[in-house]
Coordinates of N, CA and C in Angstrom, one line a residue:
M32 N 83.2 -13.7 31.7 CA 82.0 -13.4 32.4 C 81.6 -11.9 32.2
A33 N 80.4 -11.6 31.8 CA 79.9 -10.3 31.5 C 79.8 -9.5 32.8
E34 N 80.2 -8.2 32.7 CA 80.1 -7.3 33.8 C 78.6 -7.0 34.1
E35 N 78.3 -6.9 35.4 CA 76.9 -6.6 35.7 C 76.6 -5.1 35.5
K36 N 75.5 -4.8 34.9 CA 75.2 -3.4 34.5 C 74.4 -2.7 35.6
E37 N 74.6 -1.4 35.7 CA 73.9 -0.6 36.6 C 72.4 -0.5 36.2
E38 N 71.5 -0.6 37.1 CA 70.1 -0.5 36.8 C 69.7 1.0 36.7
I39 N 69.0 1.4 35.7 CA 68.5 2.8 35.6 C 67.0 2.7 35.7
I40 N 66.4 3.5 36.6 CA 65.0 3.5 36.8 C 64.3 4.7 36.1
L41 N 63.3 4.4 35.4 CA 62.5 5.4 34.7 C 61.2 5.6 35.5
F42 N 61.1 6.8 36.0 CA 59.9 7.2 36.7 C 59.0 7.8 35.6
M43 N 57.9 7.2 35.3 CA 57.0 7.7 34.2 C 55.5 7.4 34.6
T44 N 54.7 7.7 33.6 CA 53.3 7.3 33.8 C 52.7 7.1 32.4
T45 N 51.8 6.2 32.4 CA 51.0 5.9 31.1 C 49.6 6.4 31.3
M46 N 49.3 7.0 32.5 CA 48.0 7.4 32.9 C 47.8 8.9 32.7
S47 N 48.7 9.6 32.3 CA 48.6 11.1 32.2 C 47.6 11.5 31.1
S48 N 46.9 12.6 31.4 CA 45.9 13.1 30.4 C 46.7 14.0 29.4
S49 N 47.9 14.3 29.6 CA 48.7 15.1 28.8 C 49.4 14.3 27.7
L50 N 49.1 14.6 26.4 CA 49.7 13.9 25.3 C 51.2 14.2 25.3
E51 N 51.6 15.4 25.6 CA 53.0 15.7 25.7 C 53.8 14.8 26.6
V52 N 53.3 14.6 27.8 CA 53.9 13.7 28.8 C 53.9 12.3 28.3
K53 N 52.9 11.8 27.7 CA 52.8 10.4 27.2 C 53.9 10.3 26.1
K54 N 54.1 11.3 25.2 CA 55.1 11.2 24.1 C 56.5 11.2 24.7
K55 N 56.7 12.0 25.7 CA 58.0 12.0 26.4 C 58.4 10.7 27.0
C56 N 57.4 10.1 27.7 CA 57.6 8.8 28.3 C 57.9 7.7 27.3
Q57 N 57.1 7.7 26.2 CA 57.3 6.8 25.1 C 58.7 6.9 24.5
K58 N 59.1 8.1 24.3 CA 60.4 8.4 23.6 C 61.5 7.8 24.5
I59 N 61.5 8.1 25.8 CA 62.5 7.6 26.7 C 62.5 6.0 26.7
S60 N 61.3 5.4 26.8 CA 61.2 4.0 26.7 C 61.8 3.4 25.5
T61 N 61.5 4.0 24.3 CA 62.0 3.6 23.1 C 63.5 3.6 23.0
V62 N 64.1 4.8 23.4 CA 65.5 4.9 23.4 C 66.2 4.0 24.4
M63 N 65.6 3.9 25.6 CA 66.2 3.0 26.6 C 66.1 1.5 26.2
A64 N 65.2 1.2 25.4 CA 65.1 -0.2 24.9 C 66.3 -0.7 24.2
S65 N 67.1 0.3 23.6 CA 68.3 0.0 22.9 C 69.4 -0.4 23.9
V66 N 69.2 -0.1 25.2 CA 70.2 -0.5 26.2 C 69.4 -1.1 27.4
A67 N 68.5 -2.0 27.0 CA 67.6 -2.7 28.0 C 68.3 -3.4 29.1
D68 N 69.5 -3.8 28.9 CA 70.3 -4.5 30.0 C 70.8 -3.4 31.0
R69 N 70.5 -2.1 30.7 CA 71.0 -1.1 31.6 C 70.0 -0.4 32.5
Y70 N 68.7 -0.8 32.4 CA 67.8 -0.1 33.2 C 66.6 -1.0 33.7
K71 N 66.0 -0.6 34.7 CA 64.8 -1.2 35.2 C 63.7 -0.2 35.2
L72 N 62.6 -0.6 34.5 CA 61.5 0.3 34.3 C 60.5 0.3 35.5
I73 N 60.3 1.4 36.1 CA 59.4 1.6 37.2 C 58.4 2.7 36.8
E74 N 57.1 2.3 36.7 CA 56.1 3.3 36.4 C 55.6 3.9 37.7
K75 N 55.5 5.2 37.7 CA 54.9 5.9 38.9 C 53.7 6.7 38.3
D76 N 52.6 6.2 38.6 CA 51.3 6.8 38.2 C 51.0 8.0 39.1
V77 N 51.0 9.2 38.6 CA 50.7 10.3 39.4 C 49.3 10.3 40.0
S78 N 48.4 9.5 39.5 CA 47.0 9.4 40.0 C 46.9 8.5 41.2
E79 N 47.9 7.7 41.4 CA 47.9 6.8 42.5 C 48.4 7.6 43.8
K80 N 47.7 7.3 44.9 CA 48.0 8.0 46.1 C 49.5 7.9 46.5
G81 N 50.1 9.0 46.6 CA 51.5 9.0 47.0 C 52.5 8.7 45.9
G82 N 52.1 8.4 44.7 CA 53.0 8.1 43.7 C 54.0 9.2 43.3
L83 N 53.5 10.4 43.1 CA 54.3 11.5 42.7 C 55.2 11.9 43.9
A84 N 54.6 11.9 45.1 CA 55.4 12.3 46.3 C 56.5 11.4 46.5
N85 N 56.3 10.1 46.3 CA 57.3 9.1 46.5 C 58.5 9.3 45.5
M86 N 58.1 9.6 44.2 CA 59.2 9.8 43.3 C 60.0 11.1 43.7
R87 N 59.3 12.1 44.1 CA 59.9 13.4 44.4 C 60.9 13.2 45.6
E88 N 60.4 12.4 46.6 CA 61.3 12.1 47.7 C 62.5 11.3 47.3
T89 N 62.3 10.3 46.5 CA 63.5 9.6 46.0 C 64.5 10.5 45.3
L90 N 64.0 11.4 44.4 CA 64.8 12.2 43.6 C 65.4 13.4 44.4
K91 N 64.8 13.6 45.6 CA 65.1 14.8 46.5 C 64.9 16.1 45.7
E92 N 63.8 16.1 44.9 CA 63.4 17.3 44.1 C 61.9 17.5 44.3
P93 N 61.5 18.4 45.1 CA 60.1 18.6 45.5 C 59.1 19.0 44.3
K94 N 59.7 19.5 43.2 CA 58.8 19.9 42.1 C 59.0 19.0 40.9
A95 N 59.7 17.9 41.0 CA 59.9 17.0 39.8 C 58.7 16.5 39.2
L96 N 58.6 16.4 37.9 CA 57.5 15.8 37.2 C 58.0 14.7 36.3
V97 N 57.2 13.7 36.0 CA 57.6 12.6 35.2 C 57.7 13.1 33.7
P98 N 58.6 12.5 32.9 CA 59.5 11.4 33.2 C 60.8 11.9 33.8
Q99 N 61.4 11.0 34.7 CA 62.7 11.2 35.3 C 63.5 9.9 35.3
L100 N 64.8 10.0 35.2 CA 65.6 8.9 35.2 C 66.5 8.9 36.5
Y101 N 66.7 7.7 37.1 CA 67.3 7.6 38.4 C 68.2 6.4 38.5
S102 N 69.3 6.5 39.2 CA 70.2 5.4 39.4 C 70.3 5.2 40.9
E103 N 70.1 3.9 41.4 CA 70.3 3.7 42.8 C 71.7 4.0 43.2
K104 N 72.7 3.8 42.3 CA 74.1 4.1 42.6 C 74.5 5.5 42.6
L105 N 73.9 6.3 41.6 CA 74.3 7.6 41.3 C 73.3 8.7 41.7
G106 N 72.1 8.3 42.0 CA 71.0 9.3 42.3 C 70.3 9.7 41.0
A107 N 69.7 10.9 41.1 CA 68.9 11.4 40.0 C 69.8 11.7 38.8
L108 N 69.4 11.2 37.7 CA 70.2 11.5 36.4 C 69.7 12.6 35.7
G109 N 68.4 12.9 35.7 CA 67.8 14.0 35.0 C 66.4 13.8 34.4
D110 N 65.9 14.9 33.9 CA 64.5 14.8 33.4 C 64.6 14.6 31.9
Y111 N 63.4 14.7 31.2 CA 63.3 14.5 29.8 C 64.2 15.4 29.0
N112 N 64.2 16.7 29.3 CA 65.0 17.6 28.5 C 66.5 17.3 28.5
L113 N 67.1 17.0 29.7 CA 68.5 16.6 29.7 C 68.7 15.3 29.0
F114 N 67.8 14.4 29.2 CA 67.9 13.1 28.5 C 67.9 13.3 26.9
E115 N 67.0 14.1 26.5 CA 66.9 14.4 25.0 C 68.1 15.1 24.5
N116 N 68.6 16.0 25.2 CA 69.9 16.7 24.8 C 71.0 15.7 24.7
A117 N 71.1 14.9 25.7 CA 72.2 13.9 25.7 C 72.1 12.9 24.5
V118 N 70.9 12.5 24.2 CA 70.7 11.6 23.0 C 71.0 12.4 21.7
E119 N 70.6 13.6 21.6 CA 70.9 14.4 20.4 C 72.4 14.6 20.3
D120 N 73.1 14.8 21.4 CA 74.6 15.0 21.4 C 75.3 13.6 21.2
G121 N 74.6 12.5 21.2 CA 75.3 11.2 21.1 C 76.0 10.8 22.4
E122 N 75.5 11.3 23.5 CA 76.1 11.1 24.8 C 75.2 10.4 25.8
L123 N 74.5 9.4 25.3 CA 73.6 8.7 26.2 C 74.4 7.9 27.3
E124 N 75.5 7.3 26.9 CA 76.3 6.6 27.9 C 76.7 7.6 29.0
K125 N 77.2 8.7 28.7 CA 77.7 9.7 29.7 C 76.5 10.1 30.6
F126 N 75.3 10.3 30.0 CA 74.1 10.7 30.7 C 73.8 9.6 31.8
L127 N 73.9 8.4 31.3 CA 73.5 7.2 32.2 C 74.5 7.0 33.3
Q128 N 75.7 7.6 33.1 CA 76.8 7.5 34.2 C 76.9 8.8 35.0
K129 N 76.0 9.8 34.7 CA 75.9 11.1 35.4 C 77.2 11.9 35.1
E130 N 77.7 11.7 33.8 CA 78.9 12.5 33.4 C 78.6 13.5 32.3
Y131 N 77.3 13.6 31.9 CA 76.9 14.5 30.8 C 76.5 15.8 31.4
E132 N 77.0 16.9 30.7 CA 76.6 18.2 31.0 C 76.2 18.9 29.7
F133 N 75.0 19.4 29.7 CA 74.5 20.1 28.5 C 75.2 21.4 28.4
S134 N 75.7 21.7 27.2 CA 76.5 22.9 27.0 C 75.8 23.9 26.0
G135 N 74.5 23.6 25.7 CA 73.8 24.4 24.7 C 72.9 25.3 25.4

């Protein structure tokens, strides 16, 4: 019997007027598709009333911006920059288990 995988939540938006934010969200979605059994995609549209505030409350980070990754079990995993560093270092699994520390 297969072990049940931890859900990873991606706080993102497809409604941003910023091309950079859209590209970051798309990159995370693309990379995470390779481990689709590991995450649950949740879009938080910053234009929806309370959407950004709700994400920030969940992350316990009052200045957090999308995209962010979160685990119900482990808490906030990190933002795009930490995610990207983990991917470049070949440490996506460690990042998803909150065991990755960027050393650069």
